[in-house]
XYZ file of N, CA and C in Angstrom:
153
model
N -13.130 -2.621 -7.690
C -14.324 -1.890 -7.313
C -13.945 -0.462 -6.949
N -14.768 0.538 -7.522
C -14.393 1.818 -7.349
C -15.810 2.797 -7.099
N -15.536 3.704 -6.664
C -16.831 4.679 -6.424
C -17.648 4.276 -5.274
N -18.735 4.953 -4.821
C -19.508 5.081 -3.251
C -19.375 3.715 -2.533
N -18.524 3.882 -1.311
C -18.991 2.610 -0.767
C -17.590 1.673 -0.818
N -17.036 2.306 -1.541
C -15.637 1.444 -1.873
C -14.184 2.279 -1.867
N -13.833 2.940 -0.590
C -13.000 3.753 -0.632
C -11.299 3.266 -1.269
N -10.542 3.806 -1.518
C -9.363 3.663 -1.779
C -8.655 4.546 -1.250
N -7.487 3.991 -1.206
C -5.954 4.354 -0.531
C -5.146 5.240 -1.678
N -4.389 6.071 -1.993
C -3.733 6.652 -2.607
C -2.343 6.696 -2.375
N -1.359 5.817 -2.372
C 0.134 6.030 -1.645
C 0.808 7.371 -2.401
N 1.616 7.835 -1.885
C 2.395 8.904 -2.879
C 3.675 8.679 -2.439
N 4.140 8.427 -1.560
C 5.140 8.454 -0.866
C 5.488 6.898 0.386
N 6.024 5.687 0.397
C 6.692 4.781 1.154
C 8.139 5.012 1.654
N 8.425 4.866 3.140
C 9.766 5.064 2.968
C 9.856 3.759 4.394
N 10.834 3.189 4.395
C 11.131 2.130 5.601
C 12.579 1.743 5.795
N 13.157 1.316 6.547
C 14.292 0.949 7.129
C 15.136 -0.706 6.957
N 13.748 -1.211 7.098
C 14.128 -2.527 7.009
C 13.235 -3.960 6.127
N 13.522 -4.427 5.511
C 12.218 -5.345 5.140
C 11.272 -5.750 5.925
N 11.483 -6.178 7.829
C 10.702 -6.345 8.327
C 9.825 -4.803 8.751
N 9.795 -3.852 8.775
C 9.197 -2.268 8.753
C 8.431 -2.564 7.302
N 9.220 -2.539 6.003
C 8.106 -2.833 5.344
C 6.632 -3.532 5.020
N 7.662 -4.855 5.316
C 6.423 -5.755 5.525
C 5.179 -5.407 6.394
N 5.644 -4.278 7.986
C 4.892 -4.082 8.696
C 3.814 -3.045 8.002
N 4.141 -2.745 7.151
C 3.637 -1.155 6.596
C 2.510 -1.896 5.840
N 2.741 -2.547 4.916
C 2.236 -3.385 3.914
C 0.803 -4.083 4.698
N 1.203 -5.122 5.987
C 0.233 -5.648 6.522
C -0.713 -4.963 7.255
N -0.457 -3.475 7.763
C -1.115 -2.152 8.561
C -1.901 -1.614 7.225
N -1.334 -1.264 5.959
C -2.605 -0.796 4.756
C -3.187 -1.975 4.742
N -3.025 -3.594 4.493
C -3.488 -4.284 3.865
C -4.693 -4.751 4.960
N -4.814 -4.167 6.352
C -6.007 -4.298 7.079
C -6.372 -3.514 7.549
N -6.526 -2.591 6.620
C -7.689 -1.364 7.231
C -8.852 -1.871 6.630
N -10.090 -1.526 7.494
C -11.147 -2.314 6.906
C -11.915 -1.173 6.511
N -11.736 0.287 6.226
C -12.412 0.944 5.330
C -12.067 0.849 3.607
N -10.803 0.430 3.266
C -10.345 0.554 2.186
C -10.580 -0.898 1.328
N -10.601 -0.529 0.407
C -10.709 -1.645 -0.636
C -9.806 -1.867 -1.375
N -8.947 -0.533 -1.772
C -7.914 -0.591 -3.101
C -7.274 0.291 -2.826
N -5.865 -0.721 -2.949
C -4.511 0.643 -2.596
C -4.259 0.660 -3.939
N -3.556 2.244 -4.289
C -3.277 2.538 -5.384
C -1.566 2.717 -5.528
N -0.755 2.591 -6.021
C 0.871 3.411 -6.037
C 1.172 3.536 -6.985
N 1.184 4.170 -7.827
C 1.259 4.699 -9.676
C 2.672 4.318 -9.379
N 3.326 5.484 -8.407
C 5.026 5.660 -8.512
C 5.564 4.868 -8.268
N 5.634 3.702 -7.922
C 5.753 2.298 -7.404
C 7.202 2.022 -8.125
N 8.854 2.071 -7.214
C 9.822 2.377 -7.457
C 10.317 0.701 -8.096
N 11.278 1.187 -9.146
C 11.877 -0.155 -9.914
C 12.758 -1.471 -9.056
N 12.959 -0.391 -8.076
C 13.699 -1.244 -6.721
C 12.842 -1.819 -5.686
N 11.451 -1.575 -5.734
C 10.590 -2.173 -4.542
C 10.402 -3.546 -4.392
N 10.852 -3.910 -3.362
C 10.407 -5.137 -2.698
C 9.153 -5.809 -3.471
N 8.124 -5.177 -3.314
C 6.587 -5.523 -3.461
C 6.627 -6.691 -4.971
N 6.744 -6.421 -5.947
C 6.484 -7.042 -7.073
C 7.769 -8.322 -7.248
N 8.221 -8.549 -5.855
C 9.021 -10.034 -6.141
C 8.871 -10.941 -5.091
């Protein structure tokens, strides 16, 4: 869902220390309750996220 009413997140930049910092980062975007859709185009070949 995109457009009025359905804001999104834009990441450009993640940086963290530890997997548990990440994870914290992850669960702090993943409950904001204005946003609907995080975006990360740049989304690094080494990230945690996609395993």
């Amino acid at each position: 869902m995109e457009g009025p009413g359905h804001p999104r997140l834009t990441i450009r930049d993640l940086t963290w220390l530890t997997i548990p910092a990440y994870r914290a980062v992850w669960n702090y975007l993943a409950n904001m309750d204005e946003v609907s859709n995080i975006i990360w185009r740049l989304l690094p070949t080494d990230d945690p996220l996609p395993h």
